[in-house]
Coordinates of C-alpha atoms in Angstrom, one line a residue:
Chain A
X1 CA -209.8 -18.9 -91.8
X2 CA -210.2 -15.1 -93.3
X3 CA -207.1 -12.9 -93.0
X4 CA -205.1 -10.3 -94.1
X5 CA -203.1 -10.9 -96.8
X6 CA -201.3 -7.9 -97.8
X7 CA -202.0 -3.9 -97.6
X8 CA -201.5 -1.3 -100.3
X9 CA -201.4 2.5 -99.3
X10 CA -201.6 6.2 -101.0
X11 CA -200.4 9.6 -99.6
X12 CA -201.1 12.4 -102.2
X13 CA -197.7 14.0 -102.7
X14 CA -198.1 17.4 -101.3
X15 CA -196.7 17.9 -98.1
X16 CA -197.5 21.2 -95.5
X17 CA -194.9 21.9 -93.4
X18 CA -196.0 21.9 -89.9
X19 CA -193.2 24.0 -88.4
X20 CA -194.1 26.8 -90.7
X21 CA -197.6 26.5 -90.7
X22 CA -197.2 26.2 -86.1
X23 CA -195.1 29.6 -86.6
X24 CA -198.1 31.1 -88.4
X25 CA -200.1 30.1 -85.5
X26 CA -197.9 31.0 -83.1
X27 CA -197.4 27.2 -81.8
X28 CA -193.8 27.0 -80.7
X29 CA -191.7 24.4 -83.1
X30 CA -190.4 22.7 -80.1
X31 CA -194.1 21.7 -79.7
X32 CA -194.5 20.4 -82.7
X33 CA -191.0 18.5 -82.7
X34 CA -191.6 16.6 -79.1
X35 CA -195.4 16.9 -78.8
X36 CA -197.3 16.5 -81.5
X37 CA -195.0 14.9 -83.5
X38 CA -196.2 15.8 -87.0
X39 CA -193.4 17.9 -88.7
X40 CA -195.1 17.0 -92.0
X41 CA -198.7 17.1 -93.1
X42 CA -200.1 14.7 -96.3
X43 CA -202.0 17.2 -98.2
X44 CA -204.8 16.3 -100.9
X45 CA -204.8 18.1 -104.1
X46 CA -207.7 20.4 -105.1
X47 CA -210.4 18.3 -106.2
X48 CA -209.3 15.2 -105.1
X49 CA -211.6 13.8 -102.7
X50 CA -212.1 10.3 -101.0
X51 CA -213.4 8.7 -103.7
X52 CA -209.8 9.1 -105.5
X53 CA -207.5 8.5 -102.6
X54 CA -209.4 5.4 -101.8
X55 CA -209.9 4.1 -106.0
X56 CA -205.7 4.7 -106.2
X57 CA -205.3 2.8 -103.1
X58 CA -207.4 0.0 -104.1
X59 CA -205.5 0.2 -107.6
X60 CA -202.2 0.1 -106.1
X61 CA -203.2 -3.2 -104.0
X62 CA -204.9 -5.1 -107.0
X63 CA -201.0 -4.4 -108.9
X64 CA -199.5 -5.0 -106.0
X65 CA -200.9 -8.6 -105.4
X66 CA -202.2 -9.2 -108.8
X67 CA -205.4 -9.7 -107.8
X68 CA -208.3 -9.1 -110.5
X69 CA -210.8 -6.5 -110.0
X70 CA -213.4 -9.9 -111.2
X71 CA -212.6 -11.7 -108.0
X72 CA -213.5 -9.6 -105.8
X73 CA -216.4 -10.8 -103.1
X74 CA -216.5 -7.8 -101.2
X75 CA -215.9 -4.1 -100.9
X76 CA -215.7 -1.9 -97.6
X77 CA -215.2 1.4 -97.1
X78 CA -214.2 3.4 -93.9
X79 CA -214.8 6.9 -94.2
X80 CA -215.8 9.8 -92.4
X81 CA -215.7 12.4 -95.2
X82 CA -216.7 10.4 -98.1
X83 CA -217.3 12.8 -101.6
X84 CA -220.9 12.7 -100.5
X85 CA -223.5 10.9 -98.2
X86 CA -225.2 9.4 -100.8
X87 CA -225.0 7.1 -102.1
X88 CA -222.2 5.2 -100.2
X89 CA -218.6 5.5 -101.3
X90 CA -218.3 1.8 -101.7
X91 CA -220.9 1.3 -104.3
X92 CA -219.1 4.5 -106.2
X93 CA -215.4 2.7 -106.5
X94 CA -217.3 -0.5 -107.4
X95 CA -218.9 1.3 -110.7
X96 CA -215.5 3.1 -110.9
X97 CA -213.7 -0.3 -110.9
X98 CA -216.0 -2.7 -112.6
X99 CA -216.3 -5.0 -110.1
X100 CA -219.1 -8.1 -109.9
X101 CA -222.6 -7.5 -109.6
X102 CA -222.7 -9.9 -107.3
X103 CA -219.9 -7.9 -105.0
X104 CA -221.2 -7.3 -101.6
X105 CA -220.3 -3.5 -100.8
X106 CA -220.8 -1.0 -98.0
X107 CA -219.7 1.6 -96.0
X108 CA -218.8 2.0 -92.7
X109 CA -219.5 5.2 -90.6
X110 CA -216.6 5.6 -88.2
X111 CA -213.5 7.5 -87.4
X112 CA -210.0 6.6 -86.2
X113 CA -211.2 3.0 -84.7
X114 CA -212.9 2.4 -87.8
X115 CA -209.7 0.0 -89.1
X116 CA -210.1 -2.2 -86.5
X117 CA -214.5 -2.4 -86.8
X118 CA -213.8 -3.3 -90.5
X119 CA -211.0 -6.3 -89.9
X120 CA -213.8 -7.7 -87.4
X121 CA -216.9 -6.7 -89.6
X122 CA -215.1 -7.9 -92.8
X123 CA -214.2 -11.3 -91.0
X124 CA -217.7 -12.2 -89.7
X125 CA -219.0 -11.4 -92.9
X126 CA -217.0 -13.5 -95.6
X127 CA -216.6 -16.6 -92.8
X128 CA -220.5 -16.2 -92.6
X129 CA -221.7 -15.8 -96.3
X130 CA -218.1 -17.9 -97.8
X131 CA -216.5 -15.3 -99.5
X132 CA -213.1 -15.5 -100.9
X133 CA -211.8 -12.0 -101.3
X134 CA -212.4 -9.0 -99.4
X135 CA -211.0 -5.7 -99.8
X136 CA -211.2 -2.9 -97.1
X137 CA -210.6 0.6 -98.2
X138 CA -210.0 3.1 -95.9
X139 CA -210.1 6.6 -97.0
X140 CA -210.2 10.2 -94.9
X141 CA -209.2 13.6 -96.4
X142 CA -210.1 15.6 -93.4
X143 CA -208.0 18.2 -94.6
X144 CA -211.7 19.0 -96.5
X145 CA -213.1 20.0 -92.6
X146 CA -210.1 21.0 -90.8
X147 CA -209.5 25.1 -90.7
X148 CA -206.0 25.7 -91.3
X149 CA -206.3 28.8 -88.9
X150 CA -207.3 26.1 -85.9
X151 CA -204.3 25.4 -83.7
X152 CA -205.7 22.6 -82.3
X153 CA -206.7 20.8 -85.6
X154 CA -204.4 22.4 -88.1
X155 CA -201.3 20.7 -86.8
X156 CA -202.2 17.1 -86.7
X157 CA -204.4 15.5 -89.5
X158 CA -202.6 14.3 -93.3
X159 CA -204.8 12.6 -96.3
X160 CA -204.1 9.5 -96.9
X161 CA -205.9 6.1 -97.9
X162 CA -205.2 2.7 -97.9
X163 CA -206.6 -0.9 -99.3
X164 CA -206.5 -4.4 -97.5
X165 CA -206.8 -7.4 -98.7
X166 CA -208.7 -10.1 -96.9
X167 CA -208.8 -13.8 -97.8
X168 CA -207.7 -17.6 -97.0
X169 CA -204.0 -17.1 -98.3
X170 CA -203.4 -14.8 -95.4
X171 CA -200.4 -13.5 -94.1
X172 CA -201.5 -12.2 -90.5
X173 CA -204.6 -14.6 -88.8
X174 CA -206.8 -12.0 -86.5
X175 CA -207.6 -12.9 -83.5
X176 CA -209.8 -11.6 -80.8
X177 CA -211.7 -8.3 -80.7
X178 CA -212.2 -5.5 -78.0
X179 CA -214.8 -3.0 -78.3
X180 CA -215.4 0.2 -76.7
X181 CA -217.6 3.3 -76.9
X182 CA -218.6 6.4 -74.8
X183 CA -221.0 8.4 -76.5
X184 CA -221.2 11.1 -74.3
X185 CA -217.9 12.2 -75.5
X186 CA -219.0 12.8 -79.0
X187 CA -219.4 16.7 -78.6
X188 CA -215.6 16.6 -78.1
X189 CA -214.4 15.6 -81.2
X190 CA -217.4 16.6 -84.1
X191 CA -217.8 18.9 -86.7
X192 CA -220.1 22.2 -86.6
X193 CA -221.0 24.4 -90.4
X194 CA -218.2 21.8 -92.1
X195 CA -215.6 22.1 -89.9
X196 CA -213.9 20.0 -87.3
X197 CA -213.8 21.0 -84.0
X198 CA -212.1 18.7 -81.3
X199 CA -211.2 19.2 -77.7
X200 CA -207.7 18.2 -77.2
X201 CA -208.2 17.8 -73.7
X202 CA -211.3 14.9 -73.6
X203 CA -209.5 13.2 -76.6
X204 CA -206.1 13.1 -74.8
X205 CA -208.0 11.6 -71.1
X206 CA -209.8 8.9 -73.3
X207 CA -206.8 7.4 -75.0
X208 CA -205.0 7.1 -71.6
X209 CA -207.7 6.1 -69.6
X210 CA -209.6 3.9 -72.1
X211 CA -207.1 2.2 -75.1
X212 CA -204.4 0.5 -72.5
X213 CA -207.4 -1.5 -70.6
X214 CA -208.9 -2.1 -74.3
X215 CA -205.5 -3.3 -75.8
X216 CA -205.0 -5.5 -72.2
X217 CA -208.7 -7.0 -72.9
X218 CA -208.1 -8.0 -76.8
X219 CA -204.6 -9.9 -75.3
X220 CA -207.1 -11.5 -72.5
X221 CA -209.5 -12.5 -75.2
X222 CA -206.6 -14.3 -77.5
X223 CA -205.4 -15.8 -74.4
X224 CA -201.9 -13.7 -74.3
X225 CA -200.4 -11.1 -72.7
X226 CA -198.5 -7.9 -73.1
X227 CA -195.2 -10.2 -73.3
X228 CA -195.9 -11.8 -76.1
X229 CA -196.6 -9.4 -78.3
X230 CA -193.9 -8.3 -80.3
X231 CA -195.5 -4.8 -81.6
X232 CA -198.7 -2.7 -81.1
X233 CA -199.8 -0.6 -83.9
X234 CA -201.8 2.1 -82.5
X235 CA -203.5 4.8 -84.2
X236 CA -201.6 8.2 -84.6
X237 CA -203.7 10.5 -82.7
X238 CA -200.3 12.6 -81.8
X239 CA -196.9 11.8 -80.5
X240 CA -198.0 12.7 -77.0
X241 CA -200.7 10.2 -77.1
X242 CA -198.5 7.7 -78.4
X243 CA -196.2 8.7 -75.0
X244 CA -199.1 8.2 -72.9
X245 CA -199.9 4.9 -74.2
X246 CA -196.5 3.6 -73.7
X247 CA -196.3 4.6 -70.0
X248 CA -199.2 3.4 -69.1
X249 CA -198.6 0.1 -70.8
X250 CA -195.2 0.5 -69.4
X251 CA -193.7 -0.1 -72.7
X252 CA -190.8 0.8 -74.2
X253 CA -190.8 3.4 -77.1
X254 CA -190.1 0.4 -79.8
X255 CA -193.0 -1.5 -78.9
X256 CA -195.5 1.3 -79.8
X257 CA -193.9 3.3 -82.7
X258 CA -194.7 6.3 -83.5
X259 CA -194.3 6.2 -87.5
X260 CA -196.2 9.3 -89.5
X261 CA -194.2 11.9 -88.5
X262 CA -193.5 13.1 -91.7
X263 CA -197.5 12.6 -92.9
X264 CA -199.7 13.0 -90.0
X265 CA -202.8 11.7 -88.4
X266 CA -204.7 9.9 -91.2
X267 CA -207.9 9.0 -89.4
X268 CA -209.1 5.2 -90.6
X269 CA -205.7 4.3 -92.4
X270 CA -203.0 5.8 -89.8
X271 CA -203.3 1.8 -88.9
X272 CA -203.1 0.1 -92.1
X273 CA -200.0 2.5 -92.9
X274 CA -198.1 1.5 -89.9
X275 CA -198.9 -2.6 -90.7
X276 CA -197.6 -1.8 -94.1
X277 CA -194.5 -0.2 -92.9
X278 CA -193.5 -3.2 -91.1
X279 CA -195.0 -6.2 -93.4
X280 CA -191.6 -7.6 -94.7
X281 CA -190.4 -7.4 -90.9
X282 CA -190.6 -11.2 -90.6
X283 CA -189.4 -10.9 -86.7
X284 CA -192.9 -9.5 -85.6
X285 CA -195.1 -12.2 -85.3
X286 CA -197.6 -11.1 -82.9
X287 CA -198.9 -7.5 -83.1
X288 CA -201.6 -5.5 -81.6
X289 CA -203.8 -3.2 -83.6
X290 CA -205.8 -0.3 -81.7
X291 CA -207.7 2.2 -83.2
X292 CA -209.8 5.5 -80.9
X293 CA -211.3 8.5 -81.7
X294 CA -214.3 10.2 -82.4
X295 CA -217.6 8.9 -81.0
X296 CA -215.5 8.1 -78.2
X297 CA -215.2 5.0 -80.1
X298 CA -212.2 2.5 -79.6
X299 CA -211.6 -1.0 -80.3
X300 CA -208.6 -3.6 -80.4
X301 CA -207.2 -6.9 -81.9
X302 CA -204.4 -9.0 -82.0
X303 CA -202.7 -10.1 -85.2
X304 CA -200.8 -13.8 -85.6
X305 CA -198.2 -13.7 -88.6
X306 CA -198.6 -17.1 -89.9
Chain B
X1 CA -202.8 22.2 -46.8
X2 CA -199.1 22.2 -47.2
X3 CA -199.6 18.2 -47.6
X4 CA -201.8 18.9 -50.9
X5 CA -199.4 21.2 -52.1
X6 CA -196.8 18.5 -51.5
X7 CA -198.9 16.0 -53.2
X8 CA -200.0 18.3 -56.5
X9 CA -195.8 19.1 -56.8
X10 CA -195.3 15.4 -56.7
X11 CA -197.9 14.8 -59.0
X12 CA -196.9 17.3 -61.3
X13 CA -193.3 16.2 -61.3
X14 CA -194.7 12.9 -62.0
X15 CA -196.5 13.7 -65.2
X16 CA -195.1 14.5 -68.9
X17 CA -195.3 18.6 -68.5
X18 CA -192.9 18.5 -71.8
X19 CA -190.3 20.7 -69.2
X20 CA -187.6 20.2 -66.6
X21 CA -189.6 19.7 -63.6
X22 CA -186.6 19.9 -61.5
X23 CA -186.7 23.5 -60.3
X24 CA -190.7 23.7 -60.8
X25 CA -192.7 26.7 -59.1
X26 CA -195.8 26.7 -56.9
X27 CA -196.3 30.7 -57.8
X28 CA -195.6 31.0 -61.0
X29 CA -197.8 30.3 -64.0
X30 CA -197.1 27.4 -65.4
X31 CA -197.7 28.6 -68.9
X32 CA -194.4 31.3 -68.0
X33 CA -192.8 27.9 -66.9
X34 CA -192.9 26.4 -70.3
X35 CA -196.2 23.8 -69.9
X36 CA -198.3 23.8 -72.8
X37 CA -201.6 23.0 -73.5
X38 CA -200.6 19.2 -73.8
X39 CA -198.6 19.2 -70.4
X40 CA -202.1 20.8 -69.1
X41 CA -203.8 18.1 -70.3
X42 CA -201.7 15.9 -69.1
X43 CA -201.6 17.3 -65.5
X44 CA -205.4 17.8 -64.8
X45 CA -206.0 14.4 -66.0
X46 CA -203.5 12.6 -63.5
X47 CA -204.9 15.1 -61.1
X48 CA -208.3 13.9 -61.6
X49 CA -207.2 10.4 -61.1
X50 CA -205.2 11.0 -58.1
X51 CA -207.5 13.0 -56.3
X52 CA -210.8 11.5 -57.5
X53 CA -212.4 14.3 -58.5
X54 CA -214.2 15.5 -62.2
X55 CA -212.7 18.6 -63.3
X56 CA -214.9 20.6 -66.1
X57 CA -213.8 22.5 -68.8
X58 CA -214.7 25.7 -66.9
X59 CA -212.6 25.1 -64.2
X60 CA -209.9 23.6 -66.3
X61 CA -208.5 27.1 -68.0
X62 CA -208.7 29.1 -64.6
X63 CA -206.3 26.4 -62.8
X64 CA -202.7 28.4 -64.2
X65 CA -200.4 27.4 -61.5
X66 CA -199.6 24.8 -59.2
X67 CA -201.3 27.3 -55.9
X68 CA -204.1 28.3 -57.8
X69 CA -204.3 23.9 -58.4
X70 CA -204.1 23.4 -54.9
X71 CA -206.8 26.3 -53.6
X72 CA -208.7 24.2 -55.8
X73 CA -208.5 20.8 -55.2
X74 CA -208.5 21.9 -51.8
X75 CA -212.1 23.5 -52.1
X76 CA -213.5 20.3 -54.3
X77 CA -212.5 17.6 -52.1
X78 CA -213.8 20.1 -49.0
X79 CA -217.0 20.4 -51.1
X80 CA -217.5 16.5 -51.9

């Protein structure tokens, strides 16, 4: 059975601090401190685009494991601001890294639920066609669409990237999916000329009202309930959000972490960071992955360490 | 009426307004109280649950304190 066996990440190394930037934009710090959580934003360097972020990502997981560039089966990528729309970014860091011409590769259109679509898509896919190796990147520097003079985008979103590995020697088994999507919430969180506009209100009612049945439904699916799940890594759409979650869930702050503080929202890989983080924690055993945002698109899984 | 306003203070004291609820105020902005935009959200949304009703974006920035919530709740569940 196809899982993931290990995660490699990349933050670019420049760093915005949030509390100045908030005081430029007359957001109070305590806001930013208890609210939305970020006191650190991962910023790209000039120039360096998706197609970077996600090639060092995938670089650091092939050292990482040493796995060979040859062995790879298949490529996805999750990006909402690839380099450009075409071709796909996935065909690009296969030319960039020499993979097999015989690699399956593509992309994979969505936002901050995007994570969770790929583990499902890339699972179905090698189980179906018998591939070995699969490698999902995820890669989103929205800092390319968000205007810094926006309070209610400036303040939340960091670049980052981040490469899973997918195969038989697996370290997590996935388990059952949840899917949601409510299109006519798309006008809330889009961009307009380039640049991201969101409505923090719409995005805020459909993570409470629409990720804690989602997460419930995966557990149903696996046949296991909130109890026995030892962790749920849920996308970082905001400290606040992350406080919502856990009341309605009635969970307790160490069972939905909030973990970028210092980094920020970073769109398809916020999830993949926060599995990395915790990967050596042999303790957590079962874990819930949720990913929502833009579309309205959510989704869910649940996670087995073997 | 009184009830509602009852009910929307109870509400409110129930939801994450990112302030100390304890001495909250029907008359005063809630902005001037110390509720940001995230506390707003917040509070329309469990008001919308509670109450049943839709509230739209135009509506949402006019509702500034917990009277001017009630006059309107009020007026959409008279109107329903």
């Amino acid at each position: 059975m196809i899982g993931i066996q290990a995660i490699a990440t990349y933050l670019p190394e420049e760093r915005i601090n949030s509390l100045s930037r908030a005081e430029t934009l007359g957001v109070p710090a305590s806001q930013i401190e208890t609210r939305i959580g970020f006191t650190g934003l991962s910023r790209a360097a000039s120039g360096e685009q998706a197609s970077h972020m996600g090639l060092q990502a995938l670089k650091n997981l092939l050292a990482q494991t040493g796995t060979t560039a040859e062995s790879i089966d298949l490529l996805i990528v999750v990006s909402q601001t690839p380099d450009q729309n075409i071709p796909h970014l996935s065909a690009e860091l296969h030319g960039r890294m020499g993979l097999r011409e015989d690699c399956s590769c593509f992309d994979i259109g969505l936002g901050c639920s995007g994570y969770v679509y790929g583990l499902s898509i890339a699972k179905s896919y090698m189980e179906a066609n018998d591939l070995e190796v699969g490698v999902i990147v995820t890669s989103d520097p929205y800092s390319k669409i968000v205007d810094p003079a926006d309070k209610g985008t400036a303040l939340i979103f960091g670049d980052g990237a981040a490469a899973t590995l997918l195969s038989r020697q697996a370290v997590f088994d996935i388990g059952k999916f949840a899917f949601g999507t409510q299109g006519n919430g798309a006008e809330h969180l889009t961009t307009r000329s380039g640049r991201l506009h969101m409505s923090g209100r719409h995005v805020f009612a459909m993570a409470a009202q629409k990720v804690p049945p989602n997460i419930l439904e995966s557990l149903r699916k696996s046949e296991l309930t909130l109890s026995d799940v030892d962790l749920i890594i849920a996308h970082q759409g905001s400290l606040a959000v992350l406080q919502e979650l856990r009341d309605r869930l009635n969970l307790p702050e160490g069972k939905v972490p909030f973990f970028s503080r210092e980094y920020g929202n970073t769109v398809s890989s916020s999830i993949p960071f926060g599995l990395a983080g915790i990967w050596n924690q042999a303790e957590l055993k079962t874990l819930v992955l949720s990913g929502f945002g833009l579309g309205f698109s959510w989704a869910s899984t649940v996670l087995n360490r073997r | 009426m009184e009830a509602l306003k009852q009910e929307i203070m109870t509400v409110a004291k129930a939801t994450k307004l990112g302030i100390d609820t304890s001495n909250l105020q029907y008359d005063i902005p809630l902005s001037t109280q110390g509720v940001d935009s995230i506390g707003m959200f917040s509070l329309v949304l469990a008001l919308q649950e509670k109450f049943q009703i839709e509230i739209p974006d135009e509506d949402f920035g006019k509702l500034d304190s917990l009277v001017t919530i009630a006059d309107y709740v009020d007026r959409r569940l008279r109107t329903n």
